[in-house]
XYZ file of C-alpha atoms in Angstrom:
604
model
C 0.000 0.000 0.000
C 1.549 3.341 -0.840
C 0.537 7.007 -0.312
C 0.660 9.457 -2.528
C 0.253 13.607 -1.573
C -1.507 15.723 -3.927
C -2.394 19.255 -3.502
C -6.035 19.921 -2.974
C -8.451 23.121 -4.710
C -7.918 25.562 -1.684
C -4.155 26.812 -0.537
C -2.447 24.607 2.296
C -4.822 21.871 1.404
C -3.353 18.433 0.576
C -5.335 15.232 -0.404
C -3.769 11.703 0.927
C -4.723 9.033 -2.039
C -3.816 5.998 -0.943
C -2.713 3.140 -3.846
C -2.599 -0.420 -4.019
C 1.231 -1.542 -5.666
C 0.779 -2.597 -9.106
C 0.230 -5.999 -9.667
C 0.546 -8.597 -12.910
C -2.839 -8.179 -15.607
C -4.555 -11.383 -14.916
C -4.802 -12.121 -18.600
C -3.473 -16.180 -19.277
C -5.650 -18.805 -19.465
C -5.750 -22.260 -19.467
C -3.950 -22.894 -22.801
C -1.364 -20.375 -22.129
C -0.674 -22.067 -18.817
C -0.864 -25.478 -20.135
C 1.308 -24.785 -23.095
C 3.778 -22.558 -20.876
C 4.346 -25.617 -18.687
C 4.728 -28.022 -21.403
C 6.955 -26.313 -23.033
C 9.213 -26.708 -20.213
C 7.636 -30.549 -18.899
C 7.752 -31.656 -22.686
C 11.214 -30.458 -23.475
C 12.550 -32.644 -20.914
C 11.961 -36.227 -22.849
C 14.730 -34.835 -25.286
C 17.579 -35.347 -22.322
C 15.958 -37.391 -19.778
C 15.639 -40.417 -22.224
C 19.187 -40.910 -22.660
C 20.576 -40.512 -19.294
C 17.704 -42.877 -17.575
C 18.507 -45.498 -20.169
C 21.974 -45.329 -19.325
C 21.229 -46.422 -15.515
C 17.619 -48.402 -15.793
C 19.090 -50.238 -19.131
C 16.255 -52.529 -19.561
C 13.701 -51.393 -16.918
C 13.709 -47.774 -18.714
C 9.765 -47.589 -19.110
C 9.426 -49.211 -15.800
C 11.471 -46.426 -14.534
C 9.467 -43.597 -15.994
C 6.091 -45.397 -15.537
C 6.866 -44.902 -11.016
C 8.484 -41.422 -12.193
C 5.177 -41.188 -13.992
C 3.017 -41.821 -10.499
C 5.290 -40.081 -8.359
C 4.558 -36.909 -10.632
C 1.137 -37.353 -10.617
C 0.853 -37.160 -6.825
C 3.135 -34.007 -7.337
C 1.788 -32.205 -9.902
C -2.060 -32.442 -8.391
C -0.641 -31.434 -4.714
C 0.633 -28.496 -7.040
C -2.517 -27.847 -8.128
C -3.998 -27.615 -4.834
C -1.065 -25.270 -2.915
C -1.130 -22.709 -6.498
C -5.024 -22.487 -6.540
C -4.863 -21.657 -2.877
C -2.102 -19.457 -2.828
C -1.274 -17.970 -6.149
C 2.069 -16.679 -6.097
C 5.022 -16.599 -7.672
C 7.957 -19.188 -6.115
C 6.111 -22.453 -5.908
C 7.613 -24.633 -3.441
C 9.114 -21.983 -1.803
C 5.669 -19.980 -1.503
C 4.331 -22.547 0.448
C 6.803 -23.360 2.778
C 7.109 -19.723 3.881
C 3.740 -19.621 4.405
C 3.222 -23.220 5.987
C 6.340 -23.307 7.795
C 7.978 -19.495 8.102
C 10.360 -17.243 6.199
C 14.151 -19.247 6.904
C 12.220 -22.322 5.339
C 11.257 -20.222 2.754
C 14.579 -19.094 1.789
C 16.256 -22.380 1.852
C 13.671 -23.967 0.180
C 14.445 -21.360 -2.837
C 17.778 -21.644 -2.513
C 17.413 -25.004 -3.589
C 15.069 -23.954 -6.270
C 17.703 -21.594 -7.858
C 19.987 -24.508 -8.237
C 16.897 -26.050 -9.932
C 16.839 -23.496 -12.259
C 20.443 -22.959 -12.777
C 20.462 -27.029 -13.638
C 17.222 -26.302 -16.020
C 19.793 -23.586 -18.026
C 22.528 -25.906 -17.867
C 20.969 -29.217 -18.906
C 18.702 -27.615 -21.681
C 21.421 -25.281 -23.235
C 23.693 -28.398 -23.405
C 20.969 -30.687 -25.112
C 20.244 -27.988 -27.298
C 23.312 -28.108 -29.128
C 23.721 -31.347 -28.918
C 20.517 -32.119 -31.445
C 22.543 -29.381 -34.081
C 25.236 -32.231 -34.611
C 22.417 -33.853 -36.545
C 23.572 -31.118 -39.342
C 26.694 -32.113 -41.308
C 27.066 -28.078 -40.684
C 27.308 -28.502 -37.444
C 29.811 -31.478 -36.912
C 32.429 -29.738 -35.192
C 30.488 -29.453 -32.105
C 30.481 -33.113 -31.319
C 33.689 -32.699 -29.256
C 33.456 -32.150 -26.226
C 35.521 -28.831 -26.027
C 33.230 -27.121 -28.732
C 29.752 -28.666 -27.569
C 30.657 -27.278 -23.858
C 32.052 -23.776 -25.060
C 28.625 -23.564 -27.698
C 26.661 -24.379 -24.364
C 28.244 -21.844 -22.297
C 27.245 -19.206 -25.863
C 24.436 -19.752 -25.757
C 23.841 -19.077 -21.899
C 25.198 -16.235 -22.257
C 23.458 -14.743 -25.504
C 20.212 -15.796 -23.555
C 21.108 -14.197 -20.199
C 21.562 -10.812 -22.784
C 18.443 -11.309 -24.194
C 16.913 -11.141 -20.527
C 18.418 -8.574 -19.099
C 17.855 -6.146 -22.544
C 14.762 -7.415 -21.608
C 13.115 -8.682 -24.803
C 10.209 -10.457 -24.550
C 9.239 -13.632 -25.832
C 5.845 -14.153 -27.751
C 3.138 -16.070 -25.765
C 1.386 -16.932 -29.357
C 4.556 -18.373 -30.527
C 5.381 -20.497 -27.085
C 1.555 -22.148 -27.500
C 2.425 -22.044 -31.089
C 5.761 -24.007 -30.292
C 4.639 -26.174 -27.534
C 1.547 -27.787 -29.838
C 4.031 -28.738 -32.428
C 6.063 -30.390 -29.782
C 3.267 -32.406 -28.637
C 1.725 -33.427 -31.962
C 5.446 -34.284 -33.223
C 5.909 -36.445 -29.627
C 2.104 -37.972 -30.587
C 3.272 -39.118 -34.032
C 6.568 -39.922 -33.276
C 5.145 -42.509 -30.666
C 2.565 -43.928 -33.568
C 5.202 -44.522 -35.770
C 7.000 -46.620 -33.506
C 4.484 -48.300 -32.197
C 3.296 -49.604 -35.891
C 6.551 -49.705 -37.630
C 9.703 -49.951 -34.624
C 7.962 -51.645 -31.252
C 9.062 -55.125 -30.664
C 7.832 -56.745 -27.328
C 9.606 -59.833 -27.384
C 12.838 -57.798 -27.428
C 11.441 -55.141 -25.017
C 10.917 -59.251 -22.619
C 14.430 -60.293 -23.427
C 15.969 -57.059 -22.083
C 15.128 -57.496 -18.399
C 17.689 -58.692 -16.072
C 15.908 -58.358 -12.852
C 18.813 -57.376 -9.845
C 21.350 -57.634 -12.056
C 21.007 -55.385 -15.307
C 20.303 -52.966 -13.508
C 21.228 -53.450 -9.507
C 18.061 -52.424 -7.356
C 20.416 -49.929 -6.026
C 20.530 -48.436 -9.765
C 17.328 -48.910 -10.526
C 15.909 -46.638 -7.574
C 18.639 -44.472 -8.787
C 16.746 -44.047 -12.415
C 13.837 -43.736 -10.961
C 14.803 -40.364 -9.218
C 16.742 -39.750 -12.528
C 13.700 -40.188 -14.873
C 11.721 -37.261 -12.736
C 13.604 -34.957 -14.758
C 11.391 -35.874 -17.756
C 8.533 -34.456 -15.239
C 10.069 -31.356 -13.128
C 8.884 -28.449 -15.121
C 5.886 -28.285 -13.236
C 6.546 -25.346 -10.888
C 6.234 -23.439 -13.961
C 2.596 -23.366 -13.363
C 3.126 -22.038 -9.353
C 5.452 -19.670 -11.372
C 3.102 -18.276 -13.681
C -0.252 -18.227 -11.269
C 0.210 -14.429 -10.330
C -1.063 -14.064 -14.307
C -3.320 -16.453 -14.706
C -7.250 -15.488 -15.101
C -8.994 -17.371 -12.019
C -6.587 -19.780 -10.810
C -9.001 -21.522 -8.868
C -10.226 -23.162 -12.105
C -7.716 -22.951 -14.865
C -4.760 -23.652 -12.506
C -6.119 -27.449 -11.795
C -7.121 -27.682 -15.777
C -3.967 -26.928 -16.948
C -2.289 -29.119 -14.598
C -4.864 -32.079 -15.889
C -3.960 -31.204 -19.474
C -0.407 -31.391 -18.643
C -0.466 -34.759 -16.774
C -2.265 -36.447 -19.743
C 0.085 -35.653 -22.046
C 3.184 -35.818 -20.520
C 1.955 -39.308 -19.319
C 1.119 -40.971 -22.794
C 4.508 -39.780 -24.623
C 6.161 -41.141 -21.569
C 4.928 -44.368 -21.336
C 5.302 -45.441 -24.963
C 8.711 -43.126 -26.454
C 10.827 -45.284 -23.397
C 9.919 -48.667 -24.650
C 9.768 -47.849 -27.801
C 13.475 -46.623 -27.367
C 14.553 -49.826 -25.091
C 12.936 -52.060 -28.287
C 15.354 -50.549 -31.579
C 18.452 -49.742 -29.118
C 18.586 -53.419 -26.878
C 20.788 -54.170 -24.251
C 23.644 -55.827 -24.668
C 26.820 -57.024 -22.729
C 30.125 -55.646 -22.747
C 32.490 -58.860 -22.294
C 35.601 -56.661 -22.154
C 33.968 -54.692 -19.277
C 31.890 -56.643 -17.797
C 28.745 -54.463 -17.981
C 25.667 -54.385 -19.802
C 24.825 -51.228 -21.741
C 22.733 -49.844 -24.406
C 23.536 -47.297 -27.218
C 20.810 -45.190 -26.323
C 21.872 -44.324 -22.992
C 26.150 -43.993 -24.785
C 25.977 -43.114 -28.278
C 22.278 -41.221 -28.086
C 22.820 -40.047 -24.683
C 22.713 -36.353 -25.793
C 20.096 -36.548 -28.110
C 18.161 -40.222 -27.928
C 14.919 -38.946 -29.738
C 17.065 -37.860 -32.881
C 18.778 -41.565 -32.538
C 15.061 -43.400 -32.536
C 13.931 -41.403 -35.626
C 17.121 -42.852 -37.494
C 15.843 -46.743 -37.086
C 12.704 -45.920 -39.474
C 12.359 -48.674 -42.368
C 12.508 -45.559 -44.445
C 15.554 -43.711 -44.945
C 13.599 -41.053 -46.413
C 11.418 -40.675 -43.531
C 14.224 -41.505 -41.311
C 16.109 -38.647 -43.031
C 13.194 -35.674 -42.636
C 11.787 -36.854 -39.397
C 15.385 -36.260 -38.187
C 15.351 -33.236 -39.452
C 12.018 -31.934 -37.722
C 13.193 -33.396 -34.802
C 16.376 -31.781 -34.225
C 15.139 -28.168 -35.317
C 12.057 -28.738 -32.939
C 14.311 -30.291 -30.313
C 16.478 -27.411 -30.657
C 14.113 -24.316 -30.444
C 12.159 -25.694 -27.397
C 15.235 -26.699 -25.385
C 15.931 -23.252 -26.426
C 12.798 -21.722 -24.681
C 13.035 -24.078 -21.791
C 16.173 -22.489 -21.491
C 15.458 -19.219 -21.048
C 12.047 -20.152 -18.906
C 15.128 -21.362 -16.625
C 16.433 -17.809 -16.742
C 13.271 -16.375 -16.128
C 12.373 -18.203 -13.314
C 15.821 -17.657 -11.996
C 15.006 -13.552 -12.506
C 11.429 -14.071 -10.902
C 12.572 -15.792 -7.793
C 15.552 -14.281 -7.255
C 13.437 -10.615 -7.058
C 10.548 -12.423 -4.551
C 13.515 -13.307 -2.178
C 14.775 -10.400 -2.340
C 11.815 -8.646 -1.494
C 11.042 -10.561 1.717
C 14.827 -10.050 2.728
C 15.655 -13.485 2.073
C 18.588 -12.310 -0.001
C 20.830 -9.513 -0.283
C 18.138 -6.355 -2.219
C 20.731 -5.973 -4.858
C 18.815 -9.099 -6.559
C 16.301 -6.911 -7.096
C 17.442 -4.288 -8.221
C 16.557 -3.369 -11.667
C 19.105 -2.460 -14.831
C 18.580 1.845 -14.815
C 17.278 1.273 -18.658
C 15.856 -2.421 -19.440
C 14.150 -2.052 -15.932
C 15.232 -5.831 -15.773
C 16.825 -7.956 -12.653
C 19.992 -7.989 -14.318
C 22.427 -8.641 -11.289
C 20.673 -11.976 -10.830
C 20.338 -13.211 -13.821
C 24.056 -12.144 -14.845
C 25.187 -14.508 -11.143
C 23.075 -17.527 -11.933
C 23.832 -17.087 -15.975
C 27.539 -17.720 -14.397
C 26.739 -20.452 -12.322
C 24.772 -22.539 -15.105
C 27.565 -21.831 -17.516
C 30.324 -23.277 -14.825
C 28.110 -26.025 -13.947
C 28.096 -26.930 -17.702
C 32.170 -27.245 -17.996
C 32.727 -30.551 -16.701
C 30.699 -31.694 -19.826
C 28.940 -34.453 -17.463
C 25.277 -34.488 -18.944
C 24.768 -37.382 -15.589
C 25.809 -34.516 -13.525
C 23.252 -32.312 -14.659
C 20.362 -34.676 -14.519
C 21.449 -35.478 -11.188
C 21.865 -32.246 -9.658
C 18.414 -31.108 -11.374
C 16.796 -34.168 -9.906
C 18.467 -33.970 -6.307
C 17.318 -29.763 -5.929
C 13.830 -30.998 -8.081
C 12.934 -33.736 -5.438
C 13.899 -31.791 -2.737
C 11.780 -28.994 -3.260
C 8.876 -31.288 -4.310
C 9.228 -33.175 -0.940
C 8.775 -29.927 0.576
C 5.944 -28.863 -1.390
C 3.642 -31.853 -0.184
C 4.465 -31.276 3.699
C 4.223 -27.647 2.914
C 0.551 -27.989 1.651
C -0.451 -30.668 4.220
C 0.170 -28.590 7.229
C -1.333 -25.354 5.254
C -4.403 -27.404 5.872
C -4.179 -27.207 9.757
C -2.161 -23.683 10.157
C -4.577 -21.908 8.193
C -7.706 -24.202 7.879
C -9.841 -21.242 6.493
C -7.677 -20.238 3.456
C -9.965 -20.701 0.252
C -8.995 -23.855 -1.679
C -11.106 -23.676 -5.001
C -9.478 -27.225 -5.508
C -8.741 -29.852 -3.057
C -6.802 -33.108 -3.548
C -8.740 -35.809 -3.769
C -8.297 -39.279 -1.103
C -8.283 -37.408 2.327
C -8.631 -38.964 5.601
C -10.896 -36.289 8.662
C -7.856 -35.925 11.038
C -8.322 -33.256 13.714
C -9.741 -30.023 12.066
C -9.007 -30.812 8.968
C -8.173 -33.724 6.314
C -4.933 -35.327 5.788
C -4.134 -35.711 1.985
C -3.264 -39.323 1.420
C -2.137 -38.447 -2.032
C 0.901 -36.114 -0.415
C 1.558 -38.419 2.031
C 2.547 -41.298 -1.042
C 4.041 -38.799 -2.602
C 6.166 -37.004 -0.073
C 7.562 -40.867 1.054
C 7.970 -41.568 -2.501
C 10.046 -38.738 -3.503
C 11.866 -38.573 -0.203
C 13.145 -42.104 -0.986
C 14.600 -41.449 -4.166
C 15.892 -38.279 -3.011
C 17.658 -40.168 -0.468
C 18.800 -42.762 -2.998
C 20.405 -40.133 -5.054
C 22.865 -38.886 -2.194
C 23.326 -42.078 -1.645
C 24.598 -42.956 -5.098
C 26.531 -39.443 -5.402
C 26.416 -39.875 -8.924
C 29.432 -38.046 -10.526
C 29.897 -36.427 -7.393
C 26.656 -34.084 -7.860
C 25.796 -34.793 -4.108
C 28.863 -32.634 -3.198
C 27.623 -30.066 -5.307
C 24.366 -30.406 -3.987
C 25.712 -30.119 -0.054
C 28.338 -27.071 -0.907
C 25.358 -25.314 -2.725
C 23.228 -25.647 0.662
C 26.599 -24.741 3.024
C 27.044 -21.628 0.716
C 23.063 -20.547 1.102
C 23.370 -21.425 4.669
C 26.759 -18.777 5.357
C 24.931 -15.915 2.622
C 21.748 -15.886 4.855
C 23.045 -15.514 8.543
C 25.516 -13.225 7.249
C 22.713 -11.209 5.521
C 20.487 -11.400 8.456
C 22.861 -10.198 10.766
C 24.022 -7.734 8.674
C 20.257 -6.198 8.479
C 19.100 -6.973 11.692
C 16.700 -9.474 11.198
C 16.150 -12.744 13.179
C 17.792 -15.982 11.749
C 14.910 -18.084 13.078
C 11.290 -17.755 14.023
C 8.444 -20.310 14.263
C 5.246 -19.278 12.329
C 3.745 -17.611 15.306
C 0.874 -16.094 13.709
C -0.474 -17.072 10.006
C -0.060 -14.501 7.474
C -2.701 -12.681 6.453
C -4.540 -14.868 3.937
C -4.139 -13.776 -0.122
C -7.580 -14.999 -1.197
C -11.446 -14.699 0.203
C -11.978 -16.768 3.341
C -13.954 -19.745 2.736
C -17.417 -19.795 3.765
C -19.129 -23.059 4.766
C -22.655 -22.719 4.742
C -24.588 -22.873 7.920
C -26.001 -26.592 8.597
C -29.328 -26.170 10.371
C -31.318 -29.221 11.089
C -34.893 -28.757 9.887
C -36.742 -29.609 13.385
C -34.645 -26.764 14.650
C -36.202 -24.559 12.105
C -39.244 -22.264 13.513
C -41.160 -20.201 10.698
C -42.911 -16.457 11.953
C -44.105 -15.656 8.763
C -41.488 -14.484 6.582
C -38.227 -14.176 8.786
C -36.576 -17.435 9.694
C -35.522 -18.754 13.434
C -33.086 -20.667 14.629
C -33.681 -21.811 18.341
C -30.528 -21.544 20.462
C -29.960 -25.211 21.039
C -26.753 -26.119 23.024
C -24.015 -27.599 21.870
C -24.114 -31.256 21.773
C -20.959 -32.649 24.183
C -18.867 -35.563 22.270
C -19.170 -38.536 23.112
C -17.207 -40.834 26.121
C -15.380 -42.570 23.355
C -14.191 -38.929 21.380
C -13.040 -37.850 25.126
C -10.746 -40.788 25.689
C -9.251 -40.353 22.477
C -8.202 -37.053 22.786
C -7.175 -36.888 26.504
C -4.909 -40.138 25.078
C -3.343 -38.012 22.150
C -3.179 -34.918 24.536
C -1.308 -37.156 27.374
C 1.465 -38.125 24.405
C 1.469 -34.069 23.640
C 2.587 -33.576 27.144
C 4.645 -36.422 27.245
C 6.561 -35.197 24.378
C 6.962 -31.460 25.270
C 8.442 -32.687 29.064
C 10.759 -34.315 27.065
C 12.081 -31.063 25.721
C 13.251 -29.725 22.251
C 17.022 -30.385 22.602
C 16.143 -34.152 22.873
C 14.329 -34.086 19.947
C 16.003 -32.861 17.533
C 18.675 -35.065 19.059
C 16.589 -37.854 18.335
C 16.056 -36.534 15.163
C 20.021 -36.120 14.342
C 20.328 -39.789 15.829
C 17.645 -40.906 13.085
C 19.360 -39.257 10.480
C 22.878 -40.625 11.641
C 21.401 -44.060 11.812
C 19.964 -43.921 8.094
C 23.156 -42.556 6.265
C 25.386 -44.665 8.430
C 22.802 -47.810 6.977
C 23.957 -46.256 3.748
C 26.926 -46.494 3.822
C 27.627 -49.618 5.269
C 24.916 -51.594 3.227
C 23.045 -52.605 5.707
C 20.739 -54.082 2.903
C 21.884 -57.840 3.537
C 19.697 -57.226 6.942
C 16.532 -56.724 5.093
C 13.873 -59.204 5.647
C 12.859 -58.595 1.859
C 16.256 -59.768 0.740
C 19.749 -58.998 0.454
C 19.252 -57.840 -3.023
C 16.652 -54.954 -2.485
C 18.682 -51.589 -1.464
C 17.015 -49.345 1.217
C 16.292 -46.117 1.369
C 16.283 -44.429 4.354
C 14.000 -41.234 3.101
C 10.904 -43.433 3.998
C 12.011 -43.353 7.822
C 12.721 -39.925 7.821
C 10.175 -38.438 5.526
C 7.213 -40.687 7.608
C 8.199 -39.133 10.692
C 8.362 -35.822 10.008
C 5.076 -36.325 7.965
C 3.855 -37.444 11.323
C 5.647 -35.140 13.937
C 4.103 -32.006 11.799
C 0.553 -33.581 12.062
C 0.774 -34.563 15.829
C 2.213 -30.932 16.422
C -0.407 -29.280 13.725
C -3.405 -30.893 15.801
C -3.318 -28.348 18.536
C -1.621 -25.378 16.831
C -3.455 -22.307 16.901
């Protein structure tokens, strides 16, 4: 709210006009969102394809089909937490308002290194599909393809802070011919490339790949499905979010769903594993030879060299401008977060600051341009996929205990859409559907450390320790306290829901016209309803004599415990056999699912 003085008719008089700060036009609709966020969710099949097949080998599509249910879970808790709260930051929205602002900022912390992985991976891909041109040879070494990569970061990050915009008509434009190309391409191969019998033949349960592995390409396939902030992102601009929020998310999940069920096995079926005698390792050329660009390697085992020929073609200019947009949608979500952290003093307010001319965030998206193009210079595409996946699961994982305990801090926020599968806990409903999901994407975030794959779990830690250092020296630098529990609910953003009165009808009395209501007391609950909660209430008490310190000790003592079982593969000790690896994310991620309901119960 800002005030504004203006002088009135009369000398020495001044009129006050008080002014709401300007806020995004409301003007995108469901297409706009859903082709905004496919753009970004169906660009991913281009890279994701190749680096799960290097890892899952012959249990690819199994792979992406979890991935597949995982993301559902994700993308409609999503829906729920945007629709509710519409603003920009996703993940990191609703942690600072379920849990408070510290949360907040780590949680987008981690969601800049999502976006600076987004830049990184894209950017790379991208130039990989131009090798398809004779033209374009040169950049198949690796010295060329990684200094192209880091071009055309840094053409992009101009582009953004100049400040020119990109064309809504041609991203929908764009996006459609994505997904009718992806819709064809999968016809064709079912009809002229699908072979089930070899699809059969290349499954080596526990072996090619290790369970271990397999969990590993699981968490690795979610890359195929991350883009789905993009959405949360964009809500702030979207016409009633309430309604085309959950439709675009709908639209989205259907088709991300059929290209990647069919485009995996179609790819394990004309690429099949074989075994490396020399090595001793099984392997497949579309996770080594078409790891860059696997789609562009599918389209080459047509009967037809002619249609081989052009459908490689269309592919790799199609593959190539979308990766192209989903790279700069990394940069813009980079710009966009960067400036909401900065305005709730999360980070230092020079990332907000705007360029004197282009009126642009240019400071951030000049650091993170920086960091993408440094993160691309090992020329590791694993180490991209797994550093997107290990800040994407994170922040997911967040997002579905964020918007189950927004349910019991702030039970009267207006939810246009709710999940569906709740169970009446308390005084309100726990969402079974973030429950699966949270455990589900906890374990394969936890299976990811574990694995440390080309060391992007260091990466992942120093990004966290450097976040960590930034915002205690910022906060002590400004004043502000380094932690606070969520004493008091924001304000809420949208209308208070209103539950109509129930009124049984023998309470009803008609005078004429006006309607009665007799005042009736309240009816007591019953014996059993007592017990229950002077049980639950004994356990409060029982745990708050116990005292904080001891805990979080406990809870450092559970964490200890699970990497320790980590790392000395502790997996021979599992009833299910010595062959199944263990993750310890379902451990941790149950009990703080259940600590934050137990604790959200009596919160007020």
């Amino acid at each position: 709210m800002s005030m504004e003085q203006r002088r009135g008719r009369l000398r020495g008089d001044v009129r006050v006009v008080l002014a709401r700060p300007p806020k995004l036009p409301r003007t995108l609709g469901t297409g706009a969102l859903f082709a905004a966020c496919y753009g970004n969710v169906g660009s991913s099949i281009y890279y994701a394809l190749g680096v799960t097949a290097a890892i899952a080998l012959g249990l690819t599509p199994l792979a992406f089909l979890l991935a597949g249910c995982i993301f559902v879970t994700t993308a409609l808790n999503y829906a729920e937490g945007t629709a509710a709260v519409p603003q920009a930051g996703g993940s990191s929205s609703f942690a600072r308002r379920a849990f408070n602002e510290p949360i907040g900022f780590l949680v987008g912390w981690i969601q800049l290194l999502n976006y600076t992985a987004t830049v990184s991976i894209s950017a790379y891909t991208a130039i990989a599909y131009l090798t398809v041109f004779p033209v374009f040879h040169f950049l198949r070494a690796d010295v060329n393809h990684e200094l192209a990569t880091v071009l055309l970061i840094v053409v992009l990050a101009f582009v953004n802070v100049v400040g020119i915009q990109e064309s809504s008509v041609l991203n929908l434009t764009l996006a459609m011919l994505d997904l009718a190309t992806q819709v064809v391409l999968v016809l064709l191969g079912i009809f002229l490339l699908l072979n089930f019998d070899t699809v059969i033949r290349n499954i080596h349960w526990g072996v090619a790949p290790t369970w271990g592995n397999f969990l590993a390409s699981v968490s690795i396939a979610m890359v195929s499905y991350t883009g789905i902030e993009t959405i949360s992102n964009m809500s702030e601009e979207a016409k009633n979010p309430g309604r085309t929020v959950p439709r675009a998310t709908f639209y989205v999940i259907g088709a991300v769903l059929f290209v990647s069920a069919f485009l995996p096995t179609i790819g394990v079926s004309v690429f099949p594993i074989q075994y490396d005698a020399q090595h001793h390792l099984y392997f497949t050329e579309l996770g080594t030879k078409w790891a860059n660009d696997p789609v562009a390697g599918i389209v080459t085992r047509f009967p037809s060299q002619v249609l081989a020929f052009w459908a490689g073609v269309w592919v790799a200019i199609l593959a190539f401008t979308i990766l192209v947009i989903a790279t700069n949608a990394g940069l813009i979500g980079i710009s966009r977060l960067s400036y909401s952290l900065a305005i709730y003093k999360l980070v230092p307010v020079q990332f907000s600051n705007l360029h004197p001319r282009f009126k642009t965030p240019y400071i951030s998206i000049v650091v993170f341009a920086v960091a993408a193009a440094v993160l691309v210079l090992p020329g590791k595409l694993d180490l991209l996929a797994a550093t997107y996946s290990l800040a994407a699961t994170f922040a997911f994982c967040t997002a579905h205990l964020a918007v189950m305990r927004l349910r019991y801090v702030s039970p009267d926020l207006y939810r246009p859409y709710q999940m569906p599968l709740n169970i009446p806990f308390g005084r309100a409903a726990i969402p079974v559907l973030s429950v699966v999901g949270g455990v589900a994407i906890g374990a394969v975030f936890t299976q990811l450390i574990a694995q440390n794959i080309s060391y992007s779990s260091y990466i992942f830690a120093g990004w966290i320790a450097l976040g960590v250092a930034a915002f205690v020296a910022y906060r002590r630098y400004i004043g502000q306290f380094l932690w606070e529990p969520l004493a008091v609910p924001p304000p809420p953003d949208r209308e208070v829901q209103h539950e109509p009165l129930a009124v049984p009808h023998a309470a009803r009395i008609r005078l004429k016209h006006p309607e009665q209501v007799r005042d009736l007391p309240a009816p007591e609950p019953a014996a059993i309803e007592r017990q229950r909660h002077r049980r639950i209430r004994r356990l409060q008490l029982a745990v708050e004599r116990a005292g904080r310190l001891r805990v979080m000790l406990g809870l450092a003592v559970c964490l200890a415990v699970s990497v320790l079982a980590v790392y000395l593969d502790l997996s021979r000790y599992d009833p299910f056999g010595p062959r199944l690896g263990w993750s310890p994310g379902v451990l941790v991620v149950t009990f703080l699912s259940a600590l934050l309901l137990v604790r959200s119960r009596y919160e007020e």
